[in-house]
Each structure stands twice: as structure tokens, then as C-alpha cells.
């Protein structure tokens, strides 16, 4: 599924997006230069489950993003809302967000992400943020390699349960 639709209000709901070929290759759902809504979608076995680049007001809700290399990758986007999702067993990161702003990561559960991570792999974590300015609140992050990994951290954090990870907070995460 490739959502590379400029200026389109597109939605994807109640489907499974499972890699049909070589596991852990390619992108499951791509949203570039557009806005979209992804609700109740299962995304499995991709290199990047969901990739958002230059997105505006993208909503990802009530979905399961599991068993990918990267669950969700947000790059140079504004207003991305990630609410009530399960990020499970993504080998490098549940969410990676670079240079994003005005978004929200709320009420998500992160379990068993970044198990492929190490201190050598600085971009791993249940949530990895770099030069982003998003609200991160009311998330449950347990049994991940890194809980929250934040570099050049401009995010607002509140009421997250970060517990039982190999390292709960790393870099500038607080």
C-alpha cells in the first residue's frame, strides 16, 4: 500500500498489511507529502511498518504495528497523531521520529521493541525522538531494550509508565 497522494484526505481502516514477500524488506504503508488516517490496521513483517515523510496531520490510531524492523518512522512532518496503538516486537524501534513537530504520541503500549538494539545502536528504543517537538503522554513502555531514547529533545513528556526496560531512559530523555 503506497499512500503517496499529495493533498488527499485518504483513510485506511480495518485491514491487515502483511509483507507477502521477503520478510523485513520494504515499507508497509507509506504516506508522503499528504495527510491520511490509519485506523484499526495491522502492519506486520516490514522493514518499516508505516513511513510518514513530509506528512501533515496524519492520524494513526487503534492499530497494531508489530514484528517490523521499525514500527513507525516519522520524518520532517507536522501534526502526526499516534493514539491508542500497540507497538510489539519491532526489532530496532517502535516509533522513530526525526524533525517532527506539533504531534502527539498518546495512550500507546510498547512491549518488546528494540530487542535488536544495543548501546552501539543509538537510534533504537520503544520511542526514539531526534530534534522533534511532540507531546508524549500516558504511554506504557515495558520490556523494551530502551524505553525512551531522546536526542536534541524538545518534546513534552507526562504520565508515561516506563518500567522494566533494559534501559528506561537514554540520552536526553527524562
Coordinates of C-alpha atoms in Angstrom, one line a residue:
X1 CA 0.0 0.0 0.0
X2 CA 1.6 3.3 -1.0
X3 CA -0.2 6.5 0.2
X4 CA 1.9 9.0 -1.8
X5 CA -1.1 11.2 -2.5
X6 CA -0.4 14.9 -2.4
X7 CA -3.3 16.9 -0.8
X8 CA -5.6 13.9 -0.5
X9 CA -7.6 13.1 2.6
X10 CA -7.1 9.4 2.5
X11 CA -8.0 6.7 5.0
X12 CA -7.1 3.1 5.6
X13 CA -9.1 1.1 8.1
X14 CA -9.8 -2.4 9.3
X15 CA -7.2 -4.3 7.1
X16 CA -4.0 -6.2 7.6
X17 CA -0.9 -5.1 5.7
X18 CA 1.4 -8.1 5.8
X19 CA 4.6 -8.4 3.9
X20 CA 3.9 -11.0 1.2
X21 CA 7.5 -11.4 0.0
X22 CA 10.9 -11.3 1.7
X23 CA 10.3 -10.5 5.3
X24 CA 11.7 -7.3 6.8
X25 CA 12.1 -5.5 3.5
X26 CA 10.4 -2.5 2.0
X27 CA 7.7 -0.3 3.6
X28 CA 4.2 -1.5 4.6
X29 CA 2.3 1.8 4.4
X30 CA 3.9 5.0 3.0
X31 CA 2.4 8.5 3.5
X32 CA 4.5 11.2 1.7
X33 CA 3.6 14.8 1.2
X34 CA 0.0 14.2 2.3
X35 CA -2.4 13.7 5.1
X36 CA -4.1 10.4 5.9
X37 CA -5.9 8.5 8.6
X38 CA -4.9 4.9 9.6
X39 CA -7.4 3.2 12.0
X40 CA -7.6 -0.4 13.2
X41 CA -4.9 -1.6 10.8
X42 CA -2.4 -4.4 11.5
X43 CA 1.0 -3.9 9.9
X44 CA 3.4 -6.8 10.1
X45 CA 6.9 -8.1 8.9
X46 CA 8.2 -5.0 7.0
X47 CA 11.5 -3.1 7.2
X48 CA 9.4 -0.1 8.1
X49 CA 5.8 -0.8 9.0
X50 CA 4.5 2.8 8.5
X51 CA 6.6 5.6 7.0
X52 CA 5.4 9.2 7.1
X53 CA 7.5 11.8 5.3
X54 CA 6.5 15.5 4.9
X55 CA 3.1 14.5 6.3
X56 CA 0.6 16.9 7.7
X57 CA -2.0 16.0 10.4
X58 CA -1.6 12.2 9.8
X59 CA -3.6 10.1 12.3
X60 CA -2.6 6.6 13.3
X61 CA -5.0 5.1 15.8
X62 CA -6.1 1.8 17.3
X63 CA -3.7 -0.2 15.2
X64 CA -1.2 -3.0 15.8
X65 CA 2.3 -2.3 14.4
X66 CA 4.3 -5.4 15.2
X67 CA 7.3 -7.5 14.1
X68 CA 8.8 -5.0 11.8
X69 CA 12.4 -3.6 11.9
X70 CA 11.0 -0.1 12.5
X71 CA 7.3 0.1 13.5
X72 CA 6.6 3.7 12.7
X73 CA 9.1 6.2 11.2
X74 CA 8.0 9.9 11.0
X75 CA 10.4 12.3 9.2
X76 CA 10.0 16.0 8.7
X77 CA 6.3 16.1 9.5
X78 CA 3.8 18.2 11.4
X79 CA 0.8 17.3 13.5
X80 CA 1.2 13.5 13.4
X81 CA -1.1 11.9 16.0
X82 CA -0.3 8.4 17.2
X83 CA -3.0 7.3 19.7
X84 CA -4.1 4.0 21.3
X85 CA -1.8 1.7 19.3
X86 CA 0.1 -1.4 20.2
X87 CA 3.8 -1.5 19.1
X88 CA 5.0 -5.0 19.7
X89 CA 8.4 -6.7 18.9
X90 CA 9.7 -4.2 16.4
X91 CA 13.4 -5.1 16.3
X92 CA 15.0 -1.6 16.2
X93 CA 12.3 0.8 17.3
X94 CA 8.6 1.1 17.9
X95 CA 8.5 4.8 16.9
X96 CA 11.3 6.8 15.4
X97 CA 10.6 10.5 14.9
X98 CA 13.0 12.9 13.3
X99 CA 12.4 16.6 13.0
X100 CA 8.7 16.4 13.7
X101 CA 6.6 18.9 15.5
X102 CA 3.1 19.6 16.7
X103 CA 2.3 15.9 17.0
X104 CA 1.1 13.7 19.8
X105 CA 2.1 10.2 21.0
X106 CA -0.7 9.3 23.4
X107 CA -2.1 6.2 25.1
X108 CA 0.1 3.7 23.3
X109 CA 1.5 0.4 24.5
X110 CA 5.1 -0.6 23.7
X111 CA 6.3 -4.1 24.5
X112 CA 9.4 -6.0 23.4
X113 CA 10.7 -3.3 21.0
X114 CA 14.4 -2.7 20.2
X115 CA 15.4 -6.1 21.3
X116 CA 17.9 -5.9 18.4
X117 CA 19.2 -2.7 20.0
X118 CA 22.4 -2.1 21.8
X119 CA 24.5 0.8 23.1
X120 CA 26.0 0.7 19.6
X121 CA 22.6 1.3 18.0
X122 CA 21.8 4.8 19.3
X123 CA 18.5 5.1 17.4
X124 CA 16.8 2.1 19.0
X125 CA 14.1 2.3 21.6
X126 CA 10.4 1.8 22.1
X127 CA 10.2 5.6 21.3
X128 CA 13.2 7.3 19.7
X129 CA 13.0 11.0 19.2
X130 CA 15.5 13.3 17.5
X131 CA 15.0 17.0 17.1
X132 CA 11.3 16.5 17.5
X133 CA 8.8 18.7 19.4
X134 CA 5.9 16.4 20.1
X135 CA 3.7 15.7 23.2
X136 CA 4.4 12.2 24.6
X137 CA 1.9 11.3 27.3
X138 CA 0.1 8.4 29.0
X139 CA 2.0 5.7 27.3
X140 CA 3.0 2.3 28.7
X141 CA 6.6 1.2 27.8
X142 CA 7.7 -2.1 29.3
X143 CA 10.1 -4.9 28.4
X144 CA 11.9 -2.9 25.6
X145 CA 15.7 -2.5 25.2
X146 CA 15.4 1.3 25.5
X147 CA 12.2 2.8 26.9
X148 CA 12.6 6.4 25.7
X149 CA 15.6 7.4 23.7
X150 CA 15.7 11.2 23.1
X151 CA 18.4 13.2 21.3
X152 CA 18.1 17.0 20.9
X153 CA 15.0 16.6 22.9
X154 CA 12.3 19.3 22.6
X155 CA 9.4 17.0 23.5
X156 CA 6.9 17.4 26.3
X157 CA 6.6 14.2 28.5
X158 CA 4.0 13.5 31.1
X159 CA 2.4 10.5 32.8
X160 CA 4.3 7.8 30.9
X161 CA 4.9 4.4 32.6
X162 CA 8.4 3.5 31.6
X163 CA 9.4 0.4 33.5
X164 CA 11.2 -2.9 33.2
X165 CA 13.2 -2.0 30.1
X166 CA 16.9 -2.8 29.8
X167 CA 17.5 1.0 30.0
X168 CA 14.4 3.1 30.8
X169 CA 15.7 6.5 29.6
X170 CA 18.7 7.3 27.5
X171 CA 20.4 10.4 26.1
X172 CA 18.3 13.5 26.9
X173 CA 15.1 11.6 27.8
X174 CA 13.7 12.5 31.3

